Amino acid sequence: LNPLFQVMDSEVSAAFDGGEPEDILSRAFKLTVSREDICTLKPLGWLNDKIMNFYMSLLVERSKNEGYPAVYAFNTFFYAKLSSTSYKEVKRWTQGVDIFKHDIIFVPVHLRAHWTLLVVDLREKTIKYFDSLGQKGDHICESILKYLEEESRQKRKIELTASEWTLHSMGTQEIPQQNNGSDCGVFVCKFADFISRDKPITFTSEHMPSFRRKLVWEIIHKRLL
């Protein structure tokens, strides 16, 4: 291991094994991440909302740098609220923000015990659903398109033309798939990481153990490698 990775490995081990569960290991974006939260990144752990929202915030922060697409990310409670109520109930979630000024919008979706990701590319007028278990999310794509139509109508007084948009659930031959019952959250983070850099998704399930440790370091240091 080179010196950087030796230091990283030592810090990750200390985050997992030292101190008390309630110890705060990172604070930013109006979020706090405890040791208990970080430990969801241990092998076979299920990532929780704190980790997902913190990482999405890191991607949004990085996107402000020159050369990156402009990214907006809804938090993990958005889709659950939208799908169980109506646009009226989530209208205020974007108060003061014009989401249409961004290039990419991420919508993390939590389906009981499984994380997936919906990606809106406003440049291409596409809505794509990424599921590392290969399940279809066409109805989720449709719900988000309806949300975008209403958001544009209410906030910009502009009507979107639904027929101009392409909705697609990514197939198992298009994106990598998990080989266990616990890595879905890490897949969502890395899908978003690659997409937010306009990079092709080239990782596999074999990268998940190293991705988990990298996520720990990035969250603790509040910056992406």
Coordinates of C-alpha atoms in Angstrom, one line a residue, residues 133-224:
L133 CA -30.8 -5.8 -8.4
G134 CA -32.2 -5.3 -11.9
Q135 CA -35.7 -4.4 -10.9
K136 CA -37.7 -2.0 -13.1
G137 CA -38.7 1.4 -11.9
D138 CA -40.8 2.7 -14.8
H139 CA -43.5 3.9 -12.4
I140 CA -40.9 5.9 -10.4
C141 CA -39.6 7.5 -13.6
E142 CA -43.2 8.5 -14.5
S143 CA -43.8 9.9 -11.0
I144 CA -40.7 12.1 -11.2
L145 CA -41.7 13.3 -14.7
K146 CA -45.1 14.4 -13.4
Y147 CA -43.3 16.1 -10.5
L148 CA -41.0 18.0 -12.9
E149 CA -44.0 19.0 -15.0
E150 CA -45.8 20.5 -12.0
E151 CA -42.6 22.1 -10.6
S152 CA -41.9 23.8 -13.9
R153 CA -45.5 24.9 -14.2
Q154 CA -45.7 26.3 -10.6
K155 CA -42.2 27.8 -10.3
R156 CA -41.3 28.8 -13.9
K157 CA -44.7 29.1 -15.6
I158 CA -43.3 26.9 -18.3
E159 CA -45.1 23.8 -19.6
L160 CA -42.8 20.7 -20.1
T161 CA -43.6 18.6 -23.1
A162 CA -43.7 15.0 -21.8
S163 CA -43.3 13.5 -25.3
E164 CA -39.8 15.1 -25.5
W165 CA -38.6 13.1 -22.5
T166 CA -37.1 9.6 -22.5
L167 CA -37.8 7.4 -19.5
H168 CA -35.8 4.2 -19.0
S169 CA -35.1 1.6 -16.4
M170 CA -31.5 0.5 -16.8
G171 CA -31.1 -3.2 -17.6
T172 CA -28.8 -5.8 -16.0
Q173 CA -26.6 -5.7 -19.1
E174 CA -26.3 -1.9 -18.9
I175 CA -25.2 -1.4 -15.3
P176 CA -23.3 -3.6 -12.7
Q177 CA -25.3 -5.7 -10.3
Q178 CA -24.7 -6.5 -6.7
N179 CA -23.9 -10.1 -5.6
N180 CA -25.2 -9.9 -2.1
G181 CA -28.1 -8.5 -0.1
S182 CA -26.3 -5.5 1.4
D183 CA -24.3 -3.5 -1.2
C184 CA -27.3 -1.6 -2.8
G185 CA -26.5 1.7 -0.9
V186 CA -22.9 1.6 -2.0
F187 CA -23.9 1.0 -5.6
V188 CA -26.2 4.0 -5.4
C189 CA -23.4 6.2 -4.1
K190 CA -21.0 5.0 -6.9
F191 CA -23.6 5.3 -9.6
A192 CA -24.1 8.9 -8.6
D193 CA -20.3 9.5 -8.3
F194 CA -19.6 8.3 -11.9
I195 CA -22.7 10.0 -13.4
S196 CA -21.9 13.3 -11.6
R197 CA -18.6 13.3 -13.5
D198 CA -20.1 12.3 -16.8
K199 CA -18.0 9.1 -16.6
P200 CA -19.1 5.7 -17.9
I201 CA -19.9 3.3 -15.1
T202 CA -17.0 0.8 -15.2
F203 CA -17.0 -0.6 -11.6
T204 CA -18.2 -4.0 -10.6
S205 CA -19.4 -5.7 -7.4
E206 CA -15.7 -6.7 -6.7
H207 CA -15.0 -3.0 -6.0
M208 CA -17.5 -2.7 -3.2
P209 CA -15.2 -3.6 -0.2
S210 CA -12.7 -0.9 -1.2
F211 CA -15.6 1.6 -2.0
R212 CA -17.0 1.1 1.5
R213 CA -13.7 2.1 3.1
K214 CA -13.2 5.0 0.7
L215 CA -16.7 6.3 1.6
V216 CA -15.8 6.3 5.2
W217 CA -12.6 8.4 4.6
E218 CA -14.5 10.8 2.3
I219 CA -17.3 11.4 4.8
I220 CA -14.9 11.9 7.7
H221 CA -12.7 14.3 5.7
K222 CA -15.7 15.9 4.0
R223 CA -14.1 15.7 0.5
L224 CA -14.1 13.3 -2.3

